[in-house]
């Protein structure tokens, strides 16, 4: 990255901080069991910001996201969310603080109906939040029409919408998306990204891992390139797309 | 675990990671060392306890023969089971049923036609052969449909089958029956006597072999000089013979394990789909493994329960199966040496030692008489008479011993599911797999360039 | 999955190393020809087949053909009347989104699932509905999407498992005294091939390691090497590069190309469309269980239907 | 599903899996033959209508016990993902605790506490003296019922804490083996405290003997009590699983444990509730079984366990209604098969039925319907 670009990234980062940091990952070392995958990871997401993580296979993108949600073992560093240290919390607690997570595969309860899936999203509340439910139905009308259908019988794209809808039931401040376009037929991919844009426009911050790096960078505010479990590059989506080195090495020219 | 440390010291290795050397060959010495060392340690403990507590010589020698007998018979069944579970990954908890088939068939074949429960009156060797064959056939009947089931379902099917077998032998409907004009019977609930009980037959046979008989006489006279009764000496003879059979089982199963056949079994245990994708007819391999294991269980049943001279259906309760399983898990599934070690640990330490201690305590006295019920024993505790409570415990050592068995099993599953001997690198091949000499130069070169790839 | 060269910090440094690694493998690679028992005709076949490649049509019997293959699972149609052919000695790619039926197609071809209707032909012979072991026996061998190595067996044991009809796989031969010595002799022959193959794939230094201790990429190498030990004609690779880091991916690709030059036929399923386009001479596109397109990479890239339904904005 | 659908499905079954189709046909023919035989026996007078009704009633009573206990086994099987071989001993444990409390309440003040709690072992206290029937000591019996449930729950939660919780990520086989260890501990601790003898603990209560059309039927009051309690509890479980979030969360967990965790379902709490419901039902089932049978022994639950497995597998693991249905089928098969086969073989017949189900329809007759 050239000098000027680094400077631009710095400015971008300044702006983010001005925007008020929602998630802050600092010096994080994490992995599974004894196996360390992330080293010294630094990452921030501002309130309402749209951030993506890209990088080659095995770079630790999904692990980075999982470590935010308490699904990995932490060996060092901290994760702070909205002023609270969530480093040692389990997912069940983290959800209470306004984080939602959509895993990559197998992300619906296939033997439950669509509606029951959504209700499970609000399990920690005493009552099913009717307005949140209605908001999800408004966002994904197909889910309202198919309320009583078993989730397992829906198509891949519909399941992905259901999984997102379930995570939105608690109206999280930050939504974590693990490869939302994975395995979708390409005609559906654009639609999926549009919907993510909509969710972000409504004020929910997004942290997303994507294989489809070009499209993701085109849409996001800011991107992180991970290499070998470490921070590689950071910058606005446009800058990363324009960066010759990043293009060559990670985006296939 | 201290036993583990002890065993480590015996083998001189931590996790028994023998080098690429010939499989079994190099390890055989240390494995024998482990087993012999363990048995000697057990003997020493039993003798020491007996001597310290002032038990008589006959009692001590008898206890040792009992320990040896139990270790041997458990080792036989555990080795057979290890073929199923340790090598092939078949979760068979119907072991007692297959032992029942073997033993009952042998008993029915050898019983005299005019006995209370009539039989075919065949000689013992024919009875043994028929017993093994029958166990294998029942194994085949079970295997044909059931081996494609997942492990927990196979477990339920096998234990249900074992119960069906036991209930069938228990039934009065087959107490005596007639096939092709020949009267046969199982004896129903009252059981069946074993005409040619292996114990007597074997000892008589040994006594008639020239040379051996001299050795046996010498052994016998030394023991009887120490005040040991003839029946105990006979028990020792039979125990020796069983040890020889254990060696034969071990040899056979090591050969199976260390062969391309065993390699396929191992691959089935790890991931059957992979084996299928590599062109192995896994169904056939599983059936073979199951049948061989079942017939070995049948023989083990004959040598074990047959030697008591009498069997009834309740000899083959499901808990017999669980005891065998626990012994296998203690030693570590997948390793034949582990199986023998597990058998010794279970039979000697978990099963026989508490009983031995209780019987010494009972014989030598010193404790108040035991309260008749648990409530009274607890009452005694309140009256500050803890010894009475202890006496109640000793009086009820049977159930307590089984509680201990349960605790050991759970602790093992939690802390050391791979068993005392741990994962052992027993290479499934008939030869050592180190690189044949001629191409050694190239390895070093390639290995050097690729160092970074390891985790 | 841990990535290699954790200390290097920048991925750029890896690439040249990977290249030199691969070329290093090339120089060693005389061995594999004999390792796979094809030393005599490898060169000839390869050039012979190169000549065919110009035609791009399949003359005579295709190595593998499926006709009208159909499979439903509980009312959902996974494969819906697919037909295609794979030419001998070529590398054919199979692409499509998740749920397009790629893995099911693989399972139907290799006997892991039984098709509801349709046919699978191997060198012209009908193998529909045969057991996996019979199909592998006829020279069609698969690998799995997630490398399925036999975890508690060493790399050597994994490799020794490969060859078909080993004399010691018969129980009585394995145990009977006297006969066993012939088993040992056969094992020694297999062992020699195993080491040659390990050298070819540069994993000889891992020989004593339990397969469960290997990294994701090493497992993929082992799985391919083990499949080759069965002496197949056609290899079906299910996402062989998924989760493999870039430098190892290059190495794996080198190996595959080299093997193809020796005359092996490949059918591979991959997510990475660019990788398929660059490396395969023919590409099949599955969509909703049906074959959407079948042609050379250039044709596929230009195919309107494919662009519309599949490649979308990817092609710029 | 239309007839045409059924037809085409049937045809496909015939073509694809001739073995299974054949088994189905043989099964149907067998059932028809059995009914024909039953009709013949009734016609010839070898068997009276009263006898058949009696056997069926016994089958229903046993079936409800099996089903009630089976619900718990089915729930733990699908949510904790292992076959719990200690379930039978939870039944026995609950029964002993419940009856000890029932005796204590019934005989308090008259006999010494130790003798009552040891159910008369080694003392001169007997059920008839205490009058432990629903008419003789209703309060004691009710408290005993509650104690049986609570006792089994306490045992199950303690064991979960000590044994299964540290093993959470391990596979089902490791847990299954550990559960065999648990079974040993429970069973032989019971022997240590209460001995191995078969003790009569419930007093006679008599029963209804209506005569309809010249045939006299017999329904014991304790049997009726059992049926009423079992039905009430089953309805309760139904409501619990249908109407509460907990039921849905249980289904979600048996579906996908990891996803349940990231969705925010408190998985540990759901597991605890699974034990509470499962063990509570097991303990009550054991208590009622003893009430109806009159005698108690340490191996009672263990002997029942395989029949319970049979019921659960028959109904499909994870299906509560399947477990109840399976329990009734197994209970009826166990009791009514005596019409056709020697009584020694009735249990064997039930096991054989289970093996056949596992072989030909391992997902159970209620396939696909998980909890509730």
mmCIF file of C-alpha atoms in Angstrom, chain B residues 85 91 93 145-146 148-157 159-161 163-164 167-168 170-174 318-319 322-323 325-326 329 372-376 389 392-393 396 398-400 402-407 409-410 413-414 417, chain D residues 17 77 81 83 85 114-115 118 121-123 162-164 166-167 170 173-182 184-185 187-189 191-195 298 302 306 309 313 317 342 344-345 347-348 351-352 354-355 358-360 362-363:
data_model
loop_
_atom_site.group_PDB
_atom_site.id
_atom_site.type_symbol
_atom_site.label_atom_id
_atom_site.label_comp_id
_atom_site.label_asym_id
_atom_site.label_seq_id
_atom_site.Cartn_x
_atom_site.Cartn_y
_atom_site.Cartn_z
ATOM 1 C CA UNK B 85 -14.935 -53.200 18.722
ATOM 2 C CA UNK B 91 -20.486 -52.166 19.043
ATOM 3 C CA UNK B 93 -23.021 -55.761 23.666
ATOM 4 C CA UNK B 145 -28.937 -57.627 8.559
ATOM 5 C CA UNK B 146 -27.603 -55.769 11.584
ATOM 6 C CA UNK B 148 -25.284 -51.828 8.538
ATOM 7 C CA UNK B 149 -26.889 -50.185 11.561
ATOM 8 C CA UNK B 150 -25.256 -47.292 13.347
ATOM 9 C CA UNK B 151 -23.332 -48.151 16.484
ATOM 10 C CA UNK B 152 -25.969 -47.405 19.109
ATOM 11 C CA UNK B 153 -28.642 -49.345 17.239
ATOM 12 C CA UNK B 154 -26.291 -52.270 16.764
ATOM 13 C CA UNK B 155 -25.725 -52.170 20.511
ATOM 14 C CA UNK B 156 -29.441 -52.392 21.222
ATOM 15 C CA UNK B 157 -29.948 -55.157 18.665
ATOM 16 C CA UNK B 159 -28.151 -56.924 23.663
ATOM 17 C CA UNK B 160 -31.740 -57.746 22.723
ATOM 18 C CA UNK B 161 -30.514 -60.760 20.772
ATOM 19 C CA UNK B 163 -31.608 -61.633 25.923
ATOM 20 C CA UNK B 164 -33.678 -63.534 23.370
ATOM 21 C CA UNK B 167 -34.845 -66.364 27.478
ATOM 22 C CA UNK B 168 -34.985 -69.157 24.925
ATOM 23 C CA UNK B 170 -34.724 -70.446 30.006
ATOM 24 C CA UNK B 171 -37.937 -71.555 28.384
ATOM 25 C CA UNK B 172 -39.537 -74.743 29.580
ATOM 26 C CA UNK B 173 -40.679 -75.334 26.020
ATOM 27 C CA UNK B 174 -37.178 -76.453 25.027
ATOM 28 C CA UNK B 318 -26.167 -59.011 30.387
ATOM 29 C CA UNK B 319 -23.859 -57.908 33.169
ATOM 30 C CA UNK B 322 -20.644 -55.343 30.616
ATOM 31 C CA UNK B 323 -17.852 -56.801 32.753
ATOM 32 C CA UNK B 325 -16.571 -54.428 28.087
ATOM 33 C CA UNK B 326 -15.241 -52.692 31.147
ATOM 34 C CA UNK B 329 -12.038 -50.272 28.075
ATOM 35 C CA UNK B 372 -28.495 -57.082 59.252
ATOM 36 C CA UNK B 373 -29.734 -54.048 57.348
ATOM 37 C CA UNK B 374 -28.470 -50.786 56.002
ATOM 38 C CA UNK B 375 -30.798 -48.911 58.329
ATOM 39 C CA UNK B 376 -29.288 -50.622 61.369
ATOM 40 C CA UNK B 389 -20.948 -49.882 59.558
ATOM 41 C CA UNK B 392 -21.943 -54.099 57.060
ATOM 42 C CA UNK B 393 -19.920 -52.851 54.104
ATOM 43 C CA UNK B 396 -22.075 -56.489 51.355
ATOM 44 C CA UNK B 398 -20.594 -57.852 46.383
ATOM 45 C CA UNK B 399 -22.726 -54.846 45.483
ATOM 46 C CA UNK B 400 -20.098 -52.338 46.609
ATOM 47 C CA UNK B 402 -19.991 -53.385 41.387
ATOM 48 C CA UNK B 403 -20.496 -49.776 42.411
ATOM 49 C CA UNK B 404 -16.729 -49.443 42.228
ATOM 50 C CA UNK B 405 -16.792 -50.992 38.765
ATOM 51 C CA UNK B 406 -19.276 -48.323 37.685
ATOM 52 C CA UNK B 407 -17.172 -45.528 39.139
ATOM 53 C CA UNK B 409 -15.867 -47.020 34.099
ATOM 54 C CA UNK B 410 -17.119 -43.448 34.348
ATOM 55 C CA UNK B 413 -14.626 -42.466 30.000
ATOM 56 C CA UNK B 414 -14.135 -38.969 31.360
ATOM 57 C CA UNK B 417 -11.318 -43.060 27.159
ATOM 58 C CA UNK D 17 -36.473 -52.237 -1.822
ATOM 59 C CA UNK D 77 -31.894 -39.750 23.506
ATOM 60 C CA UNK D 81 -27.835 -37.653 21.795
ATOM 61 C CA UNK D 83 -28.914 -44.094 24.561
ATOM 62 C CA UNK D 85 -28.639 -47.367 29.703
ATOM 63 C CA UNK D 114 -35.248 -47.130 60.002
ATOM 64 C CA UNK D 115 -37.539 -50.103 59.492
ATOM 65 C CA UNK D 118 -35.785 -49.885 54.597
ATOM 66 C CA UNK D 121 -36.153 -55.220 55.541
ATOM 67 C CA UNK D 122 -35.117 -57.202 58.583
ATOM 68 C CA UNK D 123 -37.996 -55.871 60.691
ATOM 69 C CA UNK D 162 -20.993 -35.365 37.972
ATOM 70 C CA UNK D 163 -20.958 -37.616 34.952
ATOM 71 C CA UNK D 164 -22.476 -36.237 31.788
ATOM 72 C CA UNK D 166 -18.012 -32.937 31.960
ATOM 73 C CA UNK D 167 -18.524 -35.122 28.882
ATOM 74 C CA UNK D 170 -18.088 -36.345 23.506
ATOM 75 C CA UNK D 173 -20.933 -43.996 22.311
ATOM 76 C CA UNK D 174 -18.728 -42.615 25.080
ATOM 77 C CA UNK D 175 -21.826 -41.334 26.866
ATOM 78 C CA UNK D 176 -23.583 -44.658 26.357
ATOM 79 C CA UNK D 177 -20.681 -46.500 27.969
ATOM 80 C CA UNK D 178 -20.597 -44.019 30.840
ATOM 81 C CA UNK D 179 -24.318 -44.569 31.326
ATOM 82 C CA UNK D 180 -23.641 -48.273 31.814
ATOM 83 C CA UNK D 181 -21.322 -47.243 34.636
ATOM 84 C CA UNK D 182 -24.078 -45.070 36.081
ATOM 85 C CA UNK D 184 -24.065 -50.173 37.866
ATOM 86 C CA UNK D 185 -23.612 -47.522 40.538
ATOM 87 C CA UNK D 187 -28.408 -50.488 40.887
ATOM 88 C CA UNK D 188 -25.866 -51.755 43.383
ATOM 89 C CA UNK D 189 -26.203 -48.796 45.718
ATOM 90 C CA UNK D 191 -28.810 -53.321 46.641
ATOM 91 C CA UNK D 192 -26.449 -52.015 49.299
ATOM 92 C CA UNK D 193 -29.284 -50.171 51.000
ATOM 93 C CA UNK D 194 -32.336 -52.327 50.335
ATOM 94 C CA UNK D 195 -30.861 -55.719 49.506
ATOM 95 C CA UNK D 298 -33.656 -53.780 42.723
ATOM 96 C CA UNK D 302 -33.341 -52.716 34.422
ATOM 97 C CA UNK D 306 -35.063 -53.146 26.973
ATOM 98 C CA UNK D 309 -35.985 -49.106 24.292
ATOM 99 C CA UNK D 313 -37.453 -47.163 18.806
ATOM 100 C CA UNK D 317 -36.503 -41.644 18.826
ATOM 101 C CA UNK D 342 -45.611 -69.987 25.089
ATOM 102 C CA UNK D 344 -41.656 -67.915 28.120
ATOM 103 C CA UNK D 345 -41.333 -66.243 24.784
ATOM 104 C CA UNK D 347 -40.544 -60.893 26.097
ATOM 105 C CA UNK D 348 -38.423 -62.433 23.388
ATOM 106 C CA UNK D 351 -37.469 -57.782 21.571
ATOM 107 C CA UNK D 352 -37.742 -59.462 18.203
ATOM 108 C CA UNK D 354 -37.895 -54.124 18.153
ATOM 109 C CA UNK D 355 -35.063 -55.731 16.197
ATOM 110 C CA UNK D 358 -34.561 -51.319 13.782
ATOM 111 C CA UNK D 359 -33.690 -53.338 10.725
ATOM 112 C CA UNK D 360 -36.486 -52.241 8.468
ATOM 113 C CA UNK D 362 -34.834 -47.499 12.019
ATOM 114 C CA UNK D 363 -36.458 -44.083 12.178
#
